Amino acid sequence: MTDKKNAPPPLREASTVILVREKNKALEIYLLRRSKKSGFMGGLYVFPGGVVDPEDLGLAHWAPHIDMPPDQIEKQLGANTFSTEDALGFSIAAIRETLEEAGVFIASGKGKTQKDIDDICTYRLNRDLPKSWFRTKMMSQNWTLSFSSLGRWSHWITPKLMKKRFDTRFFLVFMPENQTCVPDNRETKHGIWLTPQNALERNLEAKIPLSPPAVVTLTQLLKFNNLNELKREIQTRSWGDPISPRLVPSSNGPVILEPWDPMCDKDCDIDTSDFSKKVLPPGSQFSRIWCDKGVWKPVGV
């Protein structure tokens, strides 16, 4: 019989969007600082995202407001690994959360103008919006959500020892033209565009403290030099195996072991006494991330 007191928190489905643009011939990624009051990753810089809500589901209602047919949704966004309904929920949540948190609307509509887009981006800042506001707006104003703009990137599962756990799909989206990122100033307090290299450097300097998945993702993005390279990657990229790290508590700061770490599957402690000497520079291959006074830093084995 499972001990309910020691059972890990239930997994909640969630979506995250890696917003990418090219500026001065360099790739930049948009990062948002979560409110310090947040119960998950508080005070850290993350990509826009959040949980899948019940209103994000219901293919019959959403189908007329999506730019691809249902069978294409499962093929392209589910990658034939999960159902059309699940692919729908993750994708709607990705677009909705990017609008709510970053003020970027991944959508279009017949006869819609730039003012219509600006109005939606302003409306989402209203206080006390009902849970159904996004669904209501999309259907009453006949918007078409741009599922074709969503690229598969990765699949993360939060470590069992964390207080909140998520089964999260990381999508990659190229920043829409003529739009500007604006944090909601509630869940997110500050937004910034940075190259992956600069973001990783500023993380180590404790100036832009990143979440552990952001450290891994930005390191992955270092290999791409421009948007064309990234577009080619997205055309064939699968979700890949779920990235399910292990969290190891330590008096010197907790450690996250990625699945490719030799100790990830072993239920044992990790000696962190010399980790301050093992911190790795940006671009290094790593399998461990150590929380040093609130800053997650890649360390060598």
Short mmCIF file of N, CA and C in Angstrom, two decimals, residues 107-237:
data_model
loop_
_atom_site.label_atom_id
_atom_site.label_comp_id
_atom_site.label_asym_id
_atom_site.label_seq_id
_atom_site.Cartn_x
_atom_site.Cartn_y
_atom_site.Cartn_z
N ALA A 107 -1.93 34.14 -33.12
CA ALA A 107 -3.22 33.95 -33.75
C ALA A 107 -3.39 34.89 -34.93
N SER A 108 -4.45 34.66 -35.68
CA SER A 108 -4.79 35.53 -36.80
C SER A 108 -6.32 35.50 -36.95
N GLY A 109 -6.81 36.19 -37.95
CA GLY A 109 -8.26 36.19 -38.16
C GLY A 109 -8.60 36.97 -39.41
N LYS A 110 -9.61 36.51 -40.12
CA LYS A 110 -10.01 37.18 -41.34
C LYS A 110 -10.50 38.59 -41.03
N GLY A 111 -9.89 39.56 -41.69
CA GLY A 111 -10.29 40.94 -41.49
C GLY A 111 -9.74 41.58 -40.22
N LYS A 112 -8.94 40.82 -39.45
CA LYS A 112 -8.39 41.36 -38.20
C LYS A 112 -7.26 42.35 -38.50
N THR A 113 -7.18 43.38 -37.66
CA THR A 113 -6.16 44.42 -37.84
C THR A 113 -5.16 44.37 -36.69
N GLN A 114 -4.12 45.15 -36.82
CA GLN A 114 -3.14 45.26 -35.74
C GLN A 114 -3.80 45.78 -34.46
N LYS A 115 -4.77 46.66 -34.63
CA LYS A 115 -5.48 47.19 -33.45
C LYS A 115 -6.24 46.07 -32.73
N ASP A 116 -6.82 45.15 -33.49
CA ASP A 116 -7.53 44.03 -32.86
C ASP A 116 -6.59 43.19 -32.00
N ILE A 117 -5.40 42.95 -32.52
CA ILE A 117 -4.39 42.20 -31.76
C ILE A 117 -3.98 42.99 -30.52
N ASP A 118 -3.73 44.29 -30.71
CA ASP A 118 -3.33 45.14 -29.58
C ASP A 118 -4.42 45.16 -28.50
N ASP A 119 -5.67 45.19 -28.94
CA ASP A 119 -6.79 45.23 -27.99
C ASP A 119 -6.84 43.96 -27.13
N ILE A 120 -6.62 42.82 -27.76
CA ILE A 120 -6.61 41.54 -27.01
C ILE A 120 -5.46 41.54 -26.01
N CYS A 121 -4.29 42.02 -26.46
CA CYS A 121 -3.11 42.03 -25.58
C CYS A 121 -3.30 42.98 -24.40
N THR A 122 -4.10 44.01 -24.60
CA THR A 122 -4.41 44.94 -23.50
C THR A 122 -5.49 44.35 -22.60
N TYR A 123 -6.47 43.73 -23.20
CA TYR A 123 -7.59 43.17 -22.45
C TYR A 123 -7.12 42.13 -21.43
N ARG A 124 -6.12 41.34 -21.80
CA ARG A 124 -5.66 40.27 -20.90
C ARG A 124 -5.08 40.83 -19.59
N LEU A 125 -4.81 42.12 -19.53
CA LEU A 125 -4.27 42.73 -18.31
C LEU A 125 -5.36 43.10 -17.30
N ASN A 126 -6.62 42.99 -17.72
CA ASN A 126 -7.71 43.31 -16.79
C ASN A 126 -7.68 42.38 -15.58
N ARG A 127 -7.96 42.94 -14.44
CA ARG A 127 -7.98 42.14 -13.20
C ARG A 127 -9.24 41.27 -13.15
N ASP A 128 -9.11 40.15 -12.47
CA ASP A 128 -10.25 39.27 -12.18
C ASP A 128 -10.98 38.79 -13.42
N LEU A 129 -10.23 38.47 -14.47
CA LEU A 129 -10.86 37.88 -15.65
C LEU A 129 -11.33 36.46 -15.30
N PRO A 130 -12.49 36.04 -15.79
CA PRO A 130 -12.93 34.67 -15.52
C PRO A 130 -12.04 33.66 -16.23
N LYS A 131 -12.02 32.43 -15.72
CA LYS A 131 -11.19 31.38 -16.32
C LYS A 131 -11.50 31.19 -17.79
N SER A 132 -12.74 31.43 -18.16
CA SER A 132 -13.18 31.17 -19.53
C SER A 132 -12.97 32.34 -20.48
N TRP A 133 -12.29 33.40 -20.02
CA TRP A 133 -12.23 34.61 -20.83
C TRP A 133 -11.61 34.37 -22.20
N PHE A 134 -10.53 33.57 -22.23
CA PHE A 134 -9.81 33.36 -23.48
C PHE A 134 -10.69 32.61 -24.48
N ARG A 135 -11.28 31.54 -24.02
CA ARG A 135 -12.16 30.75 -24.88
C ARG A 135 -13.32 31.60 -25.40
N THR A 136 -13.92 32.38 -24.51
CA THR A 136 -15.05 33.24 -24.90
C THR A 136 -14.64 34.25 -25.97
N LYS A 137 -13.50 34.91 -25.76
CA LYS A 137 -13.01 35.91 -26.71
C LYS A 137 -12.70 35.30 -28.07
N MET A 138 -12.01 34.15 -28.05
CA MET A 138 -11.61 33.52 -29.30
C MET A 138 -12.84 33.18 -30.16
N MET A 139 -13.87 32.67 -29.50
CA MET A 139 -15.04 32.19 -30.25
C MET A 139 -15.99 33.32 -30.61
N SER A 140 -16.19 34.27 -29.70
CA SER A 140 -17.12 35.37 -30.00
C SER A 140 -16.55 36.33 -31.04
N GLN A 141 -15.21 36.46 -31.08
CA GLN A 141 -14.59 37.38 -32.04
C GLN A 141 -13.99 36.65 -33.25
N ASN A 142 -14.20 35.34 -33.30
CA ASN A 142 -13.80 34.54 -34.46
C ASN A 142 -12.31 34.62 -34.78
N TRP A 143 -11.48 34.39 -33.77
CA TRP A 143 -10.03 34.33 -33.97
C TRP A 143 -9.63 32.92 -34.42
N THR A 144 -8.49 32.83 -35.08
CA THR A 144 -7.92 31.54 -35.50
C THR A 144 -6.56 31.38 -34.83
N LEU A 145 -6.43 30.39 -33.97
CA LEU A 145 -5.18 30.16 -33.27
C LEU A 145 -4.16 29.51 -34.20
N SER A 146 -2.93 30.00 -34.15
CA SER A 146 -1.90 29.55 -35.10
C SER A 146 -1.14 28.33 -34.57
N PHE A 147 -1.82 27.18 -34.60
CA PHE A 147 -1.16 25.94 -34.21
C PHE A 147 0.05 25.65 -35.10
N SER A 148 -0.03 26.12 -36.37
CA SER A 148 1.07 25.88 -37.31
C SER A 148 2.34 26.61 -36.90
N SER A 149 2.23 27.56 -35.97
CA SER A 149 3.41 28.30 -35.50
C SER A 149 4.11 27.59 -34.35
N LEU A 150 3.47 26.54 -33.79
CA LEU A 150 4.04 25.85 -32.64
C LEU A 150 4.99 24.74 -33.08
N GLY A 151 6.21 24.80 -32.59
CA GLY A 151 7.18 23.76 -32.89
C GLY A 151 7.45 22.90 -31.67
N ARG A 152 7.61 21.59 -31.86
CA ARG A 152 7.93 20.70 -30.75
C ARG A 152 9.37 20.92 -30.31
N TRP A 153 9.59 21.00 -28.98
CA TRP A 153 10.96 21.13 -28.49
C TRP A 153 11.33 20.04 -27.49
N SER A 154 10.62 19.96 -26.35
CA SER A 154 10.99 18.96 -25.35
C SER A 154 9.82 18.66 -24.42
N HIS A 155 9.98 17.63 -23.63
CA HIS A 155 8.94 17.14 -22.72
C HIS A 155 9.56 16.95 -21.34
N TRP A 156 9.11 17.75 -20.38
CA TRP A 156 9.70 17.74 -19.03
C TRP A 156 8.70 17.22 -18.00
N ILE A 157 9.19 16.48 -17.03
CA ILE A 157 8.40 16.03 -15.89
C ILE A 157 9.11 16.46 -14.62
N THR A 158 8.43 17.23 -13.79
CA THR A 158 9.02 17.79 -12.57
C THR A 158 9.47 16.68 -11.61
N PRO A 159 10.63 16.86 -10.94
CA PRO A 159 11.10 15.86 -9.97
C PRO A 159 10.07 15.56 -8.88
N LYS A 160 10.08 14.32 -8.39
CA LYS A 160 9.07 13.85 -7.44
C LYS A 160 9.09 14.62 -6.12
N LEU A 161 10.26 15.12 -5.68
CA LEU A 161 10.33 15.77 -4.37
C LEU A 161 9.86 17.22 -4.38
N MET A 162 9.55 17.77 -5.54
CA MET A 162 9.09 19.16 -5.58
C MET A 162 7.64 19.25 -5.11
N LYS A 163 7.27 20.40 -4.52
CA LYS A 163 5.94 20.57 -3.94
C LYS A 163 4.85 20.60 -5.00
N LYS A 164 5.19 21.10 -6.18
CA LYS A 164 4.26 21.09 -7.31
C LYS A 164 4.94 20.39 -8.47
N ARG A 165 4.16 19.57 -9.18
CA ARG A 165 4.75 18.79 -10.27
C ARG A 165 3.93 18.96 -11.55
N PHE A 166 4.65 19.01 -12.67
CA PHE A 166 4.00 19.26 -13.95
C PHE A 166 4.54 18.31 -15.03
N ASP A 167 3.65 17.93 -15.90
CA ASP A 167 3.99 17.19 -17.13
C ASP A 167 3.89 18.23 -18.24
N THR A 168 5.05 18.72 -18.67
CA THR A 168 5.08 19.95 -19.48
C THR A 168 5.66 19.74 -20.87
N ARG A 169 4.96 20.28 -21.85
CA ARG A 169 5.47 20.32 -23.22
C ARG A 169 6.08 21.69 -23.48
N PHE A 170 7.33 21.68 -23.93
CA PHE A 170 8.02 22.92 -24.29
C PHE A 170 7.89 23.10 -25.81
N PHE A 171 7.15 24.15 -26.20
CA PHE A 171 7.02 24.50 -27.61
C PHE A 171 8.03 25.61 -27.95
N LEU A 172 8.42 25.66 -29.21
CA LEU A 172 9.25 26.77 -29.68
C LEU A 172 8.46 27.56 -30.71
N VAL A 173 8.44 28.89 -30.54
CA VAL A 173 7.66 29.78 -31.42
C VAL A 173 8.53 30.96 -31.84
N PHE A 174 8.49 31.29 -33.11
CA PHE A 174 9.21 32.47 -33.59
C PHE A 174 8.34 33.70 -33.34
N MET A 175 8.92 34.70 -32.75
CA MET A 175 8.19 35.90 -32.34
C MET A 175 7.40 36.51 -33.50
N PRO A 176 6.07 36.68 -33.33
CA PRO A 176 5.26 37.28 -34.39
C PRO A 176 5.71 38.72 -34.69
N GLU A 177 5.58 39.11 -35.92
CA GLU A 177 5.95 40.47 -36.32
C GLU A 177 4.98 41.49 -35.72
N ASN A 178 5.48 42.68 -35.50
CA ASN A 178 4.67 43.82 -35.04
C ASN A 178 4.01 43.60 -33.69
N GLN A 179 4.62 42.72 -32.87
CA GLN A 179 4.14 42.56 -31.51
C GLN A 179 5.30 42.80 -30.54
N THR A 180 4.95 43.16 -29.32
CA THR A 180 5.94 43.46 -28.28
C THR A 180 5.61 42.69 -27.02
N CYS A 181 6.61 42.10 -26.42
CA CYS A 181 6.40 41.37 -25.17
C CYS A 181 6.19 42.35 -24.01
N VAL A 182 5.13 42.11 -23.24
CA VAL A 182 4.83 42.94 -22.06
C VAL A 182 4.40 42.01 -20.92
N PRO A 183 5.19 41.91 -19.84
CA PRO A 183 4.80 41.04 -18.72
C PRO A 183 3.48 41.48 -18.11
N ASP A 184 2.76 40.53 -17.48
CA ASP A 184 1.46 40.87 -16.90
C ASP A 184 1.58 41.61 -15.57
N ASN A 185 2.79 41.62 -15.00
CA ASN A 185 3.08 42.32 -13.73
C ASN A 185 2.28 41.74 -12.56
N ARG A 186 1.84 40.52 -12.71
CA ARG A 186 1.21 39.80 -11.60
C ARG A 186 1.98 38.50 -11.39
N GLU A 187 1.76 37.53 -12.28
CA GLU A 187 2.53 36.29 -12.20
C GLU A 187 3.98 36.52 -12.62
N THR A 188 4.18 37.45 -13.54
CA THR A 188 5.52 37.75 -14.05
C THR A 188 5.83 39.22 -13.83
N LYS A 189 7.05 39.51 -13.40
CA LYS A 189 7.39 40.87 -12.99
C LYS A 189 8.37 41.59 -13.91
N HIS A 190 9.11 40.85 -14.72
CA HIS A 190 10.11 41.49 -15.57
C HIS A 190 10.38 40.59 -16.76
N GLY A 191 10.48 41.17 -17.93
CA GLY A 191 10.78 40.39 -19.13
C GLY A 191 12.01 40.94 -19.82
N ILE A 192 12.77 40.04 -20.47
CA ILE A 192 14.00 40.48 -21.12
C ILE A 192 14.35 39.54 -22.27
N TRP A 193 14.83 40.12 -23.37
CA TRP A 193 15.35 39.35 -24.50
C TRP A 193 16.87 39.21 -24.32
N LEU A 194 17.37 37.99 -24.40
CA LEU A 194 18.81 37.75 -24.28
C LEU A 194 19.23 36.63 -25.22
N THR A 195 20.47 36.67 -25.66
CA THR A 195 21.01 35.52 -26.36
C THR A 195 21.18 34.39 -25.35
N PRO A 196 21.13 33.13 -25.77
CA PRO A 196 21.35 32.03 -24.83
C PRO A 196 22.66 32.17 -24.06
N GLN A 197 23.72 32.58 -24.75
CA GLN A 197 25.02 32.73 -24.10
C GLN A 197 24.97 33.79 -23.01
N ASN A 198 24.39 34.93 -23.33
CA ASN A 198 24.32 36.03 -22.36
C ASN A 198 23.45 35.65 -21.17
N ALA A 199 22.34 34.96 -21.44
CA ALA A 199 21.45 34.55 -20.34
C ALA A 199 22.17 33.59 -19.39
N LEU A 200 22.90 32.64 -19.93
CA LEU A 200 23.63 31.68 -19.11
C LEU A 200 24.75 32.35 -18.31
N GLU A 201 25.41 33.32 -18.93
CA GLU A 201 26.47 34.05 -18.21
C GLU A 201 25.88 34.86 -17.06
N ARG A 202 24.76 35.53 -17.32
CA ARG A 202 24.16 36.38 -16.29
C ARG A 202 23.51 35.54 -15.18
N ASN A 203 23.14 34.32 -15.51
CA ASN A 203 22.67 33.41 -14.47
C ASN A 203 23.78 33.12 -13.47
N LEU A 204 24.97 32.80 -13.97
CA LEU A 204 26.09 32.50 -13.08
C LEU A 204 26.49 33.73 -12.26
N GLU A 205 26.21 34.91 -12.79
CA GLU A 205 26.51 36.15 -12.06
C GLU A 205 25.38 36.52 -11.09
N ALA A 206 24.34 35.69 -11.06
CA ALA A 206 23.16 35.91 -10.20
C ALA A 206 22.37 37.15 -10.61
N LYS A 207 22.54 37.61 -11.85
CA LYS A 207 21.80 38.77 -12.33
C LYS A 207 20.48 38.37 -13.00
N ILE A 208 20.49 37.21 -13.65
CA ILE A 208 19.29 36.66 -14.29
C ILE A 208 19.18 35.21 -13.83
N PRO A 209 18.70 34.98 -12.59
CA PRO A 209 18.64 33.61 -12.07
C PRO A 209 17.62 32.77 -12.85
N LEU A 210 18.10 31.71 -13.47
CA LEU A 210 17.27 30.88 -14.35
C LEU A 210 16.71 29.66 -13.64
N SER A 211 15.57 29.18 -14.12
CA SER A 211 15.06 27.90 -13.65
C SER A 211 15.93 26.78 -14.22
N PRO A 212 15.97 25.62 -13.57
CA PRO A 212 16.79 24.52 -14.11
C PRO A 212 16.44 24.12 -15.54
N PRO A 213 15.14 23.99 -15.93
CA PRO A 213 14.86 23.66 -17.33
C PRO A 213 15.33 24.74 -18.30
N ALA A 214 15.32 26.00 -17.86
CA ALA A 214 15.80 27.08 -18.72
C ALA A 214 17.30 26.96 -18.94
N VAL A 215 18.04 26.55 -17.90
CA VAL A 215 19.49 26.36 -18.05
C VAL A 215 19.77 25.29 -19.10
N VAL A 216 19.03 24.18 -19.03
CA VAL A 216 19.22 23.09 -19.99
C VAL A 216 18.82 23.53 -21.40
N THR A 217 17.66 24.18 -21.52
CA THR A 217 17.13 24.57 -22.83
C THR A 217 18.03 25.61 -23.50
N LEU A 218 18.47 26.60 -22.75
CA LEU A 218 19.34 27.63 -23.33
C LEU A 218 20.68 27.04 -23.76
N THR A 219 21.17 26.05 -23.02
CA THR A 219 22.40 25.36 -23.42
C THR A 219 22.18 24.61 -24.73
N GLN A 220 21.01 23.98 -24.88
CA GLN A 220 20.69 23.30 -26.14
C GLN A 220 20.67 24.28 -27.31
N LEU A 221 20.17 25.50 -27.05
CA LEU A 221 20.01 26.48 -28.13
C LEU A 221 21.32 27.14 -28.56
N LEU A 222 22.38 26.94 -27.79
CA LEU A 222 23.67 27.53 -28.14
C LEU A 222 24.18 27.05 -29.50
N LYS A 223 23.79 25.87 -29.92
CA LYS A 223 24.32 25.28 -31.16
C LYS A 223 23.71 25.88 -32.42
N PHE A 224 22.64 26.69 -32.25
CA PHE A 224 21.97 27.26 -33.41
C PHE A 224 22.41 28.71 -33.61
N ASN A 225 22.85 29.01 -34.82
CA ASN A 225 23.43 30.34 -35.09
C ASN A 225 22.42 31.35 -35.62
N ASN A 226 21.33 30.87 -36.20
CA ASN A 226 20.36 31.79 -36.77
C ASN A 226 18.99 31.13 -36.86
N LEU A 227 17.97 31.91 -37.25
CA LEU A 227 16.61 31.41 -37.31
C LEU A 227 16.45 30.28 -38.33
N ASN A 228 17.17 30.38 -39.45
CA ASN A 228 17.04 29.34 -40.47
C ASN A 228 17.47 27.98 -39.94
N GLU A 229 18.56 27.95 -39.19
CA GLU A 229 19.01 26.68 -38.60
C GLU A 229 17.96 26.14 -37.64
N LEU A 230 17.36 27.02 -36.87
CA LEU A 230 16.36 26.60 -35.90
C LEU A 230 15.08 26.14 -36.60
N LYS A 231 14.72 26.80 -37.69
CA LYS A 231 13.53 26.40 -38.45
C LYS A 231 13.70 25.01 -39.05
N ARG A 232 14.90 24.72 -39.53
CA ARG A 232 15.16 23.38 -40.06
C ARG A 232 15.05 22.33 -38.96
N GLU A 233 15.54 22.66 -37.76
CA GLU A 233 15.48 21.74 -36.63
C GLU A 233 14.02 21.44 -36.25
N ILE A 234 13.20 22.47 -36.22
CA ILE A 234 11.82 22.32 -35.79
C ILE A 234 11.00 21.46 -36.76
N GLN A 235 11.37 21.48 -38.03
CA GLN A 235 10.61 20.71 -39.03
C GLN A 235 10.62 19.21 -38.73
N THR A 236 11.69 18.72 -38.15
CA THR A 236 11.81 17.27 -37.93
C THR A 236 11.95 16.88 -36.46
N ARG A 237 12.01 17.84 -35.56
CA ARG A 237 12.26 17.53 -34.15
C ARG A 237 11.06 16.83 -33.52
#
